[in-house]
CSV table of C-alpha atoms and ligand atoms in Angstrom, one decimal:
chain,number,residue,atom,x,y,z
A,1,MET,CA,134.4,77.8,111.2
A,2,SER,CA,132.5,79.7,114.1
A,3,PHE,CA,132.9,83.2,113.2
A,4,ARG,CA,132.5,85.8,115.7
A,5,TYR,CA,129.1,86.4,116.3
A,6,TYR,CA,125.5,87.5,118.5
A,7,LYS,CA,123.2,84.8,119.6
A,8,ASP,CA,120.1,87.1,120.6
A,9,ASN,CA,119.2,90.5,120.0
A,10,ARG,CA,120.6,91.6,123.3
A,11,GLU,CA,124.0,90.6,122.4
A,12,TYR,CA,123.3,92.7,119.8
A,13,ILE,CA,122.4,95.4,121.5
A,14,GLU,CA,125.6,95.4,124.8
A,15,ALA,CA,127.8,95.6,121.0
A,16,LEU,CA,127.0,98.3,119.8
A,17,ARG,CA,126.8,100.2,123.1
A,18,LYS,CA,130.1,98.9,123.4
A,19,SER,CA,131.4,100.6,119.8
A,20,GLY,CA,129.4,103.7,120.4
A,21,ASP,CA,126.1,102.8,118.4
A,22,LEU,CA,124.0,102.8,120.5
A,23,VAL,CA,121.9,105.7,122.0
A,24,ASP,CA,119.8,104.4,125.3
A,25,ILE,CA,117.1,106.8,125.8
A,26,HIS,CA,116.0,107.0,129.9
A,27,GLU,CA,112.9,109.3,129.2
A,28,GLU,CA,109.3,107.5,128.6
A,29,VAL,CA,108.7,108.2,125.0
A,30,HIS,CA,105.0,107.3,124.1
A,31,TRP,CA,104.5,104.3,121.8
A,32,ASP,CA,101.6,106.2,119.3
A,33,LEU,CA,104.5,108.6,117.0
A,34,GLU,CA,107.1,110.1,119.5
A,35,LEU,CA,109.4,106.3,119.7
A,36,GLY,CA,108.0,106.1,115.5
A,37,ALA,CA,109.0,110.1,115.1
A,38,ILE,CA,112.4,109.4,117.1
A,39,ILE,CA,113.3,107.0,114.7
A,40,ARG,CA,112.6,108.2,112.0
A,41,ARG,CA,114.9,110.9,113.3
A,42,VAL,CA,117.6,108.2,113.6
A,43,CYS,CA,117.1,107.4,110.2
A,44,GLU,CA,117.4,110.5,107.9
A,45,LYS,CA,120.7,111.5,110.2
A,46,LYS,CA,121.8,108.1,110.0
A,47,ALA,CA,122.1,108.8,114.2
A,48,PRO,CA,122.8,105.6,116.8
A,49,ALA,CA,120.2,102.9,116.8
A,50,ALA,CA,117.5,104.0,119.5
A,51,PHE,CA,117.5,101.7,123.1
A,52,PHE,CA,114.0,102.5,124.7
A,53,HIS,CA,113.7,101.0,128.2
A,54,LYS,CA,111.0,103.1,129.3
A,55,ILE,CA,107.6,103.0,127.4
A,56,THR,CA,103.5,104.2,128.4
A,57,ASP,CA,101.3,101.7,128.8
A,58,TYR,CA,104.2,98.6,128.6
A,59,PRO,CA,105.8,98.9,132.0
A,60,ASN,CA,107.2,95.5,130.3
A,61,PHE,CA,108.4,95.9,127.4
A,62,ARG,CA,111.8,97.4,126.1
A,63,ALA,CA,112.7,99.1,121.7
A,64,PHE,CA,114.8,98.7,119.5
A,65,GLY,CA,114.2,101.5,116.5
A,66,ALA,CA,116.6,101.3,113.7
A,67,PRO,CA,118.6,98.2,114.6
A,68,ILE,CA,120.5,98.4,111.3
A,69,ALA,CA,120.1,101.0,109.4
A,70,THR,CA,123.9,102.4,108.7
A,71,TYR,CA,127.3,100.2,107.1
A,72,ARG,CA,128.6,100.2,111.2
A,73,ARG,CA,125.8,98.1,112.5
A,74,LEU,CA,125.6,96.4,109.7
A,75,ALA,CA,129.9,95.5,110.2
A,76,VAL,CA,128.4,94.6,113.6
A,77,ALA,CA,126.4,92.6,113.2
A,78,LEU,CA,128.4,90.2,111.5
A,79,GLY,CA,131.3,90.7,114.5
A,80,LEU,CA,133.5,92.3,112.0
A,81,GLU,CA,134.8,96.2,112.7
A,82,PRO,CA,132.2,99.0,112.7
A,83,GLU,CA,134.3,101.3,110.2
A,84,THR,CA,135.1,98.4,108.2
A,85,PRO,CA,134.5,99.2,104.3
A,86,ILE,CA,131.4,98.9,102.6
A,87,PRO,CA,133.3,95.7,99.8
A,88,LYS,CA,135.5,94.6,102.2
A,89,ILE,CA,131.9,94.2,104.5
A,90,ALA,CA,130.6,92.6,101.1
A,91,GLU,CA,133.8,90.0,100.7
A,92,GLU,CA,132.9,89.2,104.1
A,93,TYR,CA,129.3,88.7,103.0
A,94,THR,CA,129.8,86.5,100.2
A,95,ARG,CA,132.9,84.6,101.3
A,96,ARG,CA,130.9,83.2,103.9
A,97,THR,CA,127.1,82.4,102.6
A,98,LYS,CA,129.2,80.4,99.0
A,99,GLY,CA,130.1,77.9,101.3
A,100,GLN,CA,127.7,74.0,102.5
A,101,PRO,CA,123.9,75.0,103.5
A,102,ILE,CA,124.2,74.7,107.7
A,103,LYS,CA,121.6,72.4,109.1
A,104,PRO,CA,119.9,74.3,112.4
A,105,LYS,CA,119.8,73.0,115.3
A,106,ILE,CA,116.8,71.7,117.8
A,107,ILE,CA,117.4,72.5,121.6
A,108,ASP,CA,115.0,71.7,123.9
A,109,LYS,CA,112.0,73.8,125.6
A,110,LYS,CA,113.1,74.8,128.6
A,111,ASP,CA,116.0,76.1,127.3
A,112,ALA,CA,114.5,78.4,124.9
A,113,PRO,CA,114.4,82.0,126.4
A,114,CYS,CA,111.3,82.8,123.1
A,115,LYS,CA,109.2,80.1,125.7
A,116,GLU,CA,109.6,82.5,128.8
A,117,VAL,CA,105.5,83.4,128.6
A,118,ILE,CA,103.3,81.2,126.5
A,119,LEU,CA,100.3,82.2,126.0
A,120,LEU,CA,97.7,80.4,124.5
A,121,GLY,CA,94.1,80.5,123.0
A,122,GLU,CA,92.3,83.3,125.4
A,123,ASP,CA,95.2,84.1,126.8
A,124,ALA,CA,97.2,85.9,123.5
A,125,ASP,CA,96.1,89.0,123.5
A,126,LEU,CA,97.9,91.2,120.9
A,127,PHE,CA,96.2,93.8,122.2
A,128,ASP,CA,99.0,93.1,125.3
A,129,LEU,CA,102.3,93.3,122.7
A,130,LEU,CA,103.7,96.9,122.0
A,131,ALA,CA,102.8,97.7,118.8
A,132,PRO,CA,103.8,101.0,117.7
A,133,MET,CA,101.8,104.1,115.7
A,134,VAL,CA,105.0,103.6,113.5
A,135,HIS,CA,104.0,106.8,111.0
A,136,ASP,CA,101.0,109.4,111.3
A,137,GLY,CA,98.5,108.6,108.5
A,138,ASP,CA,99.4,104.5,108.6
A,139,GLY,CA,96.5,102.4,108.6
A,140,GLY,CA,97.0,101.3,112.0
A,141,ARG,CA,99.4,100.2,114.8
A,142,TYR,CA,102.4,97.9,113.5
A,143,ILE,CA,103.5,95.1,114.5
A,144,GLY,CA,105.7,93.3,112.2
A,145,THR,CA,108.5,95.9,111.3
A,146,TRP,CA,111.8,94.0,111.9
A,147,HIS,CA,111.0,90.0,112.4
A,148,PHE,CA,110.3,87.6,110.0
A,149,VAL,CA,107.5,85.1,109.2
A,150,VAL,CA,108.4,81.6,109.3
A,151,ALA,CA,105.8,79.1,106.6
A,152,LYS,CA,106.1,75.7,105.1
A,153,ASP,CA,105.0,74.8,101.3
A,154,LEU,CA,102.9,72.2,101.6
A,155,ASP,CA,104.8,69.9,99.0
A,156,THR,CA,108.1,70.1,99.8
A,157,ASP,CA,110.6,70.5,103.4
A,158,PHE,CA,110.8,73.9,101.9
A,159,VAL,CA,110.6,76.5,105.1
A,160,ASN,CA,110.8,80.7,104.4
A,161,TRP,CA,111.6,82.5,106.4
A,162,GLY,CA,110.6,86.1,105.3
A,163,MET,CA,109.8,89.4,106.4
A,164,TYR,CA,106.7,90.4,105.7
A,165,ARG,CA,105.6,93.6,107.5
A,166,GLN,CA,102.3,93.2,109.4
A,167,MET,CA,99.9,95.4,110.7
A,168,VAL,CA,97.4,94.6,114.3
A,169,TYR,CA,93.2,94.1,112.8
A,170,ASP,CA,92.5,93.4,116.7
A,171,GLU,CA,92.9,91.0,119.5
A,172,LYS,CA,93.5,88.0,117.2
A,173,THR,CA,94.5,89.1,114.0
A,174,MET,CA,97.4,90.7,112.3
A,175,VAL,CA,97.4,91.7,108.7
A,176,GLY,CA,99.7,92.6,105.5
A,177,PRO,CA,100.2,92.4,101.7
A,178,ILE,CA,101.7,88.9,100.4
A,179,LEU,CA,102.7,89.7,97.3
A,180,PRO,CA,102.4,87.3,94.8
A,181,PHE,CA,106.1,86.4,93.6
A,182,SER,CA,107.6,86.2,97.2
A,183,ASP,CA,108.2,82.9,98.1
A,184,MET,CA,105.2,83.2,101.0
A,185,GLY,CA,103.3,84.3,98.7
A,186,LYS,CA,103.8,81.2,96.3
A,187,MET,CA,103.9,78.8,99.4
A,188,LEU,CA,100.4,80.5,100.0
A,189,THR,CA,98.9,79.8,96.5
A,190,LYS,CA,99.2,76.0,97.3
A,191,TYR,CA,97.3,76.7,99.5
A,192,ALA,CA,94.9,78.4,99.2
A,193,ALA,CA,94.0,75.8,95.9
A,194,LYS,CA,92.5,73.0,98.4
A,195,ASN,CA,91.2,76.5,101.2
A,196,LEU,CA,93.6,75.2,104.1
A,197,LEU,CA,94.2,77.4,106.5
A,198,MET,CA,98.4,78.3,106.7
A,199,PRO,CA,100.7,78.0,109.8
A,200,PHE,CA,103.1,80.3,109.8
A,201,ALA,CA,104.9,81.9,113.2
A,202,THR,CA,106.0,86.0,113.6
A,203,VAL,CA,109.6,86.1,115.2
A,204,ILE,CA,110.1,89.0,116.7
A,205,GLY,CA,113.0,90.3,118.1
A,206,PRO,CA,115.7,87.7,115.8
A,207,ASP,CA,119.1,87.2,116.5
A,208,PRO,CA,120.5,90.4,114.6
A,209,LEU,CA,122.5,87.7,111.3
A,210,SER,CA,118.9,86.1,111.3
A,211,ALA,CA,116.9,88.8,110.5
A,212,ILE,CA,119.0,90.2,108.0
A,213,ALA,CA,118.7,86.3,106.3
A,214,SER,CA,114.9,86.8,106.3
A,215,SER,CA,115.4,89.4,104.3
A,216,ALA,CA,117.9,88.5,102.3
A,217,PRO,CA,117.2,86.8,99.1
A,218,SER,CA,118.2,83.1,99.3
A,219,PRO,CA,119.1,80.2,97.3
A,220,ILE,CA,118.3,78.4,99.9
A,221,ASP,CA,116.9,78.2,103.0
A,222,GLU,CA,117.0,80.9,104.9
A,223,VAL,CA,117.7,78.9,108.4
A,224,ASP,CA,120.5,77.4,106.6
A,225,PHE,CA,121.5,80.9,105.1
A,226,ALA,CA,121.7,82.3,109.0
A,227,GLY,CA,123.8,79.2,109.9
A,228,MET,CA,126.6,80.2,107.1
A,229,LEU,CA,126.4,84.2,108.1
A,230,MET,CA,127.0,82.8,111.5
A,231,GLY,CA,129.3,80.1,111.2
A,232,GLU,CA,127.1,77.5,113.9
A,233,PRO,CA,124.1,76.2,113.2
A,234,VAL,CA,121.1,78.4,114.5
A,235,GLU,CA,119.1,77.2,117.6
A,236,LEU,CA,115.4,76.5,116.7
A,237,VAL,CA,112.8,75.7,118.9
A,238,LYS,CA,109.7,74.1,117.7
A,239,CYS,CA,106.4,76.3,118.4
A,240,GLU,CA,103.0,75.2,120.7
A,241,THR,CA,101.0,75.3,118.4
A,242,SER,CA,102.5,73.7,114.5
A,243,ASP,CA,104.7,71.5,113.5
A,244,LEU,CA,106.8,74.7,112.6
A,245,TYR,CA,110.4,75.9,114.1
A,246,VAL,CA,111.1,79.4,116.0
A,247,PRO,CA,114.6,80.9,116.8
A,248,ALA,CA,114.8,79.9,120.5
A,249,HIS,CA,116.5,83.3,121.1
A,250,ALA,CA,114.1,85.6,119.6
A,251,GLU,CA,111.6,87.8,122.2
A,252,ILE,CA,108.6,87.3,120.5
A,253,ILE,CA,106.6,84.7,118.7
A,254,ILE,CA,103.2,84.7,117.5
A,255,GLU,CA,101.8,81.7,116.1
A,256,GLY,CA,98.5,80.7,114.5
A,257,VAL,CA,97.3,80.4,110.7
A,258,ILE,CA,97.2,82.0,107.7
A,259,ILE,CA,93.7,82.5,106.3
A,260,PRO,CA,93.5,81.6,102.4
A,261,ASN,CA,91.4,83.2,100.4
A,262,VAL,CA,90.2,85.7,102.9
A,263,LEU,CA,91.2,89.1,102.2
A,264,LEU,CA,90.9,92.7,104.9
A,265,ASP,CA,92.1,96.0,105.1
A,266,GLU,CA,95.8,97.6,105.8
A,267,ALA,CA,97.5,100.2,105.4
A,268,PRO,CA,98.5,102.3,104.2
A,269,PHE,CA,101.8,102.8,106.1
A,270,GLY,CA,105.0,104.6,105.2
A,271,GLU,CA,107.6,102.2,102.4
A,272,TYR,CA,110.9,102.5,101.9
A,273,THR,CA,110.9,103.8,98.7
A,274,GLY,CA,110.4,107.1,100.9
A,275,TYR,CA,106.8,106.6,100.3
A,276,ARG,CA,103.5,106.2,101.7
A,277,THR,CA,101.9,104.7,97.7
A,278,SER,CA,100.5,101.7,98.9
A,279,PRO,CA,96.4,103.1,99.2
A,280,ARG,CA,94.4,101.2,102.3
A,281,ASP,CA,93.2,97.8,100.2
A,282,LYS,CA,92.8,94.1,101.0
A,283,ARG,CA,95.2,91.3,102.3
A,284,GLY,CA,96.7,88.7,104.1
A,285,VAL,CA,95.2,87.5,106.9
A,286,TYR,CA,97.1,85.9,110.0
A,287,ARG,CA,94.6,84.4,113.1
A,288,VAL,CA,96.4,84.8,115.8
A,289,ARG,CA,96.6,80.9,118.0
A,290,ALA,CA,99.5,81.0,120.8
A,291,ILE,CA,102.3,84.2,121.7
A,292,THR,CA,105.3,82.7,123.7
A,293,MET,CA,108.1,85.5,124.3
A,294,ARG,CA,110.7,86.4,127.4
A,295,LYS,CA,109.3,87.9,130.6
A,296,ASP,CA,110.7,91.2,129.5
A,297,PRO,CA,110.7,91.6,125.7
A,298,ILE,CA,112.3,94.2,123.8
A,299,MET,CA,109.8,94.4,121.0
A,300,THR,CA,112.1,95.6,117.5
A,301,VAL,CA,111.3,98.9,115.1
A,302,SER,CA,112.5,99.2,111.9
A,303,ASN,CA,110.5,102.8,110.2
A,304,MET,CA,110.8,102.5,106.7
A,305,GLY,CA,111.0,106.3,104.4
A,306,THR,CA,113.1,108.1,103.1
A,307,PRO,CA,117.5,107.0,103.4
A,308,THR,CA,118.6,105.6,105.1
A,309,ASP,CA,116.5,102.8,106.7
A,310,GLU,CA,117.1,99.2,106.9
A,311,GLY,CA,115.2,97.6,104.0
A,312,GLN,CA,117.0,99.9,102.0
A,313,LEU,CA,119.8,99.0,103.0
A,314,LEU,CA,120.2,95.2,103.3
A,315,ARG,CA,118.3,94.9,100.0
A,316,SER,CA,120.3,97.1,98.2
A,317,PHE,CA,123.6,95.4,100.1
A,318,THR,CA,122.8,91.6,100.4
A,319,LEU,CA,120.6,92.2,96.1
A,320,GLY,CA,123.0,93.4,94.6
A,321,LEU,CA,125.3,90.4,96.1
A,322,GLU,CA,122.7,87.7,95.0
A,323,MET,CA,123.0,89.9,91.6
A,324,GLU,CA,127.0,89.5,91.5
A,325,ARG,CA,126.3,85.2,91.7
A,326,LEU,CA,123.9,85.7,88.8
A,327,LEU,CA,125.5,87.1,86.7
A,328,ARG,CA,128.8,86.2,87.7
A,329,ASP,CA,127.4,81.9,87.5
A,330,GLN,CA,126.1,83.3,83.9
A,331,GLY,CA,129.9,84.0,82.9
A,332,ILE,CA,129.4,87.9,81.8
A,333,PRO,CA,132.5,89.2,83.0
A,334,ILE,CA,131.9,91.5,85.9
A,335,THR,CA,134.0,93.2,88.1
A,336,GLY,CA,131.3,93.9,90.4
A,337,VAL,CA,127.7,95.0,91.9
A,338,TYR,CA,126.6,97.8,94.6
A,339,MET,CA,123.1,99.3,94.8
A,340,TRP,CA,123.2,102.6,96.9
A,341,PRO,CA,120.3,102.6,99.8
A,342,GLU,CA,119.7,106.4,98.6
A,343,SER,CA,117.9,104.1,95.8
A,344,THR,CA,115.8,102.6,98.1
A,345,HIS,CA,117.3,99.6,95.9
A,346,HIS,CA,115.6,100.5,92.3
A,347,LEU,CA,119.1,101.2,90.4
A,348,VAL,CA,121.7,98.6,89.8
A,349,VAL,CA,125.5,100.0,89.0
A,350,VAL,CA,127.2,97.2,87.7
A,351,GLY,CA,131.3,97.1,86.7
A,352,VAL,CA,132.2,95.1,83.6
A,353,LYS,CA,135.0,94.4,80.9
A,354,PRO,CA,133.3,95.1,77.5
A,355,ILE,CA,134.4,92.8,75.7
A,356,TYR,CA,131.8,92.3,73.5
A,357,ALA,CA,129.1,94.8,71.7
A,358,ASN,CA,125.8,95.8,73.3
A,359,ILE,CA,127.4,93.9,76.7
A,360,ALA,CA,125.0,95.6,79.0
A,361,THR,CA,121.5,96.0,77.3
A,362,GLN,CA,122.7,91.7,78.0
A,363,ILE,CA,123.0,92.2,81.5
A,364,GLY,CA,120.3,94.5,82.3
A,365,GLN,CA,117.9,92.4,81.0
A,366,LEU,CA,119.1,89.6,83.2
A,367,VAL,CA,119.3,91.9,85.9
A,368,PHE,CA,115.4,92.8,84.6
A,369,GLY,CA,114.8,88.7,84.1
A,370,SER,CA,115.9,87.7,87.5
A,371,LYS,CA,113.6,86.6,90.1
A,372,LEU,CA,114.5,89.7,91.7
A,373,GLY,CA,113.7,91.6,88.9
A,374,PRO,CA,110.2,93.0,90.2
A,375,TRP,CA,112.4,95.4,93.2
A,376,PHE,CA,115.1,96.9,90.1
A,377,HIS,CA,113.8,99.2,87.5
A,378,MET,CA,117.5,101.4,86.6
A,379,VAL,CA,120.7,99.5,85.6
A,380,VAL,CA,123.7,101.9,84.7
A,381,VAL,CA,126.6,99.8,83.3
A,382,VAL,CA,129.9,100.5,83.8
A,383,ASP,CA,133.8,100.0,83.1
A,384,GLU,CA,136.1,98.5,85.3
A,385,GLY,CA,137.9,101.6,85.3
A,386,THR,CA,134.5,103.4,87.7
A,387,ASP,CA,134.2,102.6,91.0
A,388,ILE,CA,131.1,101.4,91.7
A,389,TYR,CA,131.3,102.3,95.0
A,390,ASN,CA,131.6,105.6,94.5
A,391,LYS,CA,128.5,107.8,93.7
A,392,ASP,CA,130.9,111.0,92.0
A,393,GLU,CA,132.3,108.0,89.6
A,394,VAL,CA,129.8,106.4,88.2
A,395,ILE,CA,127.4,110.2,88.1
A,396,HIS,CA,130.3,111.2,86.1
A,397,ALA,CA,130.6,107.3,83.4
A,398,LEU,CA,126.2,108.3,83.5
A,399,CYS,CA,127.0,111.5,82.3
A,400,THR,CA,130.2,111.9,79.9
A,401,LYS,CA,129.2,107.9,78.4
A,402,CYS,CA,125.8,107.7,78.4
A,403,HIS,CA,124.8,108.5,75.2
A,404,PRO,CA,121.0,110.3,75.7
A,405,LYS,CA,119.6,108.6,72.8
A,406,ARG,CA,121.4,105.0,71.5
A,407,GLY,CA,122.9,104.6,75.8
A,408,ILE,CA,119.3,104.4,77.1
A,409,ARG,CA,117.2,101.6,76.4
A,410,ILE,CA,113.3,100.8,78.0
A,411,GLU,CA,111.0,97.8,78.9
A,412,GLU,CA,108.3,99.5,78.5
A,413,HIS,CA,105.9,95.9,80.0
A,414,GLY,CA,108.6,94.1,83.3
A,415,VAL,CA,107.4,93.1,86.6
A,416,GLY,CA,106.6,96.0,89.2
A,417,THR,CA,105.6,95.8,92.4
A,418,PRO,CA,102.5,98.1,94.0
A,419,LEU,CA,104.5,100.7,96.1
A,420,ASN,CA,106.3,101.6,92.8
A,421,PRO,CA,105.7,105.7,93.3
A,422,PHE,CA,106.5,106.7,89.8
A,423,ALA,CA,104.3,104.1,88.9
A,424,SER,CA,101.1,104.6,87.5
A,425,PRO,CA,98.4,103.9,90.0
A,426,GLU,CA,97.5,101.7,87.5
A,427,GLU,CA,100.2,99.9,86.7
A,428,ARG,CA,100.8,99.6,90.2
A,429,LEU,CA,97.3,98.2,90.4
A,430,TYR,CA,98.9,95.4,88.1
A,431,GLY,CA,102.8,95.9,89.8
A,432,ARG,CA,103.4,96.4,86.1
A,433,ALA,CA,106.3,98.7,85.8
A,434,PRO,CA,109.0,99.7,83.2
A,435,LYS,CA,112.1,99.5,83.3
A,436,VAL,CA,115.8,101.0,82.2
A,437,ILE,CA,119.7,100.6,81.2
A,438,PHE,CA,121.5,103.1,80.4
A,439,ASP,CA,124.5,101.7,79.1
A,440,CYS,CA,127.8,103.6,80.3
A,441,LEU,CA,130.7,102.2,78.6
A,442,PHE,CA,132.0,103.4,75.6
A,443,PRO,CA,131.5,100.7,73.0
A,444,PRO,CA,134.2,97.7,72.0
A,445,GLU,CA,133.9,98.2,68.6
A,446,TRP,CA,134.8,101.7,68.3
A,447,PRO,CA,138.5,102.2,67.1
A,448,LYS,CA,141.0,102.9,69.8
A,449,SER,CA,141.9,106.0,68.6
A,450,MET,CA,138.6,107.8,68.5
A,451,VAL,CA,137.8,106.3,72.4
A,452,PRO,CA,138.3,109.5,75.1
A,453,ILE,CA,141.0,109.3,77.3
A,454,LYS,CA,139.8,109.6,81.1
A,455,VAL,CA,141.9,112.3,82.4
A,456,SER,CA,142.1,111.3,86.3
A,457,PHE,CA,145.3,111.7,88.5
A,458,GLU,CA,145.3,107.1,88.5
A,459,ASN,CA,145.9,107.4,84.3
A,460,VAL,CA,147.4,110.0,82.7
A,461,TYR,CA,150.6,110.7,85.0
A,462,PRO,CA,152.9,107.4,85.0
A,463,LYS,CA,153.8,105.3,88.5
A,464,GLU,CA,156.3,106.6,89.3
A,465,ILE,CA,154.8,109.6,90.0
A,466,GLN,CA,151.8,109.0,91.1
A,467,GLU,CA,153.4,106.6,93.7
A,468,LYS,CA,155.8,110.5,94.8
A,469,VAL,CA,153.2,111.8,95.0
A,470,LEU,CA,151.6,109.8,97.1
A,471,ALA,CA,154.3,108.6,99.1
A,472,ASN,CA,155.2,112.9,99.6
A,473,TRP,CA,150.7,113.8,100.1
A,474,LYS,CA,151.4,114.1,104.2
A,475,LYS,CA,154.8,116.0,104.0
A,476,TYR,CA,153.3,118.4,101.3
A,477,GLY,CA,150.9,119.6,103.9
A,478,PHE,CA,147.7,118.3,102.7
A,479,PRO,CA,145.6,115.7,105.6
A,480,ASP,CA,145.5,112.1,103.7
B,1,FMN,C1,112.3,96.2,106.8
B,1,FMN,C2,112.4,95.2,106.3
B,1,FMN,C3,110.4,95.3,105.6
B,1,FMN,C4,110.2,94.2,104.6
B,1,FMN,N1,108.6,94.5,104.0
B,1,FMN,C5,108.1,92.9,103.6
B,1,FMN,C6,106.5,93.4,102.7
B,1,FMN,O1,105.9,94.2,103.9
B,1,FMN,N2,106.3,92.4,102.2
B,1,FMN,C7,107.2,91.9,101.3
B,1,FMN,O2,107.3,90.9,100.4
B,1,FMN,N3,109.2,91.8,101.5
B,1,FMN,C8,109.3,93.2,102.2
B,1,FMN,N4,110.0,93.1,102.4
B,1,FMN,C9,111.1,92.8,101.3
B,1,FMN,C10,111.9,91.2,101.9
B,1,FMN,O3,112.3,90.9,103.0
B,1,FMN,C11,111.8,90.0,100.7
B,1,FMN,O4,111.7,90.4,100.0
B,1,FMN,C12,112.3,89.0,101.1
B,1,FMN,O5,114.2,88.6,101.1
B,1,FMN,C13,111.4,88.5,100.8
B,1,FMN,O6,111.7,87.5,99.9
B,1,FMN,P1,111.0,85.8,99.6
B,1,FMN,O7,109.5,85.8,99.5
B,1,FMN,O8,111.2,85.8,98.6
B,1,FMN,O9,111.1,85.2,101.3
B,1,FMN,C14,111.7,94.1,103.4
B,1,FMN,C15,112.4,94.1,103.7
B,1,FMN,C16,113.5,94.6,105.0
B,1,FMN,C17,114.5,94.4,105.5
């Protein structure tokens, strides 16, 4: 079954324009910080996405900033009404992604808009592409902030799509972090062991669902996952210089090879945690061999920083749902999982039926022990009477049910990332991080008569009184 979706970024931009979630900027804007500053403010004010029509020095380019930095835009990307509530968006995402993988379809080069311009060899020059200086203090101009990198495993058919930031180093070189626990990091280890060049293709300005799939913790190949989100195969076209395939309707493709065992300076960069944490350091090297693109390309830009940016919103959403799947597969009686984007996906809220003692510890250990564990540091476990999407309710549970001594369990030796602002410089260097579980459950072994009773409208009034009050609410003179 095909869902309402947008085949390319342009159709998505048009849908956002129609729903009032995009602002067209016709004033000339400079790529050196001005464009970044506008997008930053858009993120912090949760304003509509920014579409730039005129950019200094790049008459041929337009730019699209903060593409999916609000839940309204995520709903539009999925073909839903913009005001769809978060649990409903989650329900739809889960429904689409639990069926059969949908394999991509290969199309002819002549039908692929990303091949309108083909630049090979000397003609493939990164300086000809609009790469903004996103934040003051960044180590360079970032070309890959809302994009993904395609690479293929050396021994199997597994093809990975992952969003890994890329900075322009020179006309032919990009640099960026390739974290060892990421799928591409694991692939690169195999090439590096044999000292082989690893082909890559950077896809800039993909359709929104392919972008979501590439940044999601997908248990299957991301191209099939994107197909499931669309309910249709993604259309791919072959690269010019390798056997990789890329979405035919993307804006810009940069092809080349990752040079193993060679590192160059990258960063600093404003990151998803809302800080500039990683220092300038030696990181992965992408050498460019070809650029293909549309005649009038649209550069997509995500400006990471204080909430809410795409990384925070999408990763909170998709990591949370993947974690929910994992806990359910383990038979844990959970009622839901959610992460607020403002937690920069550090804090996982899990709702559970507390049917046996220490279930919160078991949940925390599974969350931290999973493949996704390096991205989380705090787990708050609440019972089914707490709405996990409601901050007020979760804070109330945390402050009234979590025992400050036995309710807080700390694991000192967890896996982290080099990006944790709270980690010591040494912990960051080695990707180590402590983890904490907040058990907000009254122990099931307490005698029933000793369990405090929650005093809320829903909990302490008879059903018929509740119904009467709700039915008459407006009549009493209250707004909704
Ligand atoms: C806007 C954005 C930027 C990201 N940048 C990076 C990055 O530079 N490095 C990284 O390892 N992950 C980054 N991520 C997270 C990865 O996209 C994410 O881990 C993805 O699922 C790839 O996972 P995999 O390596 O397990 O395939 C970013 C995510 C988003 C939404």
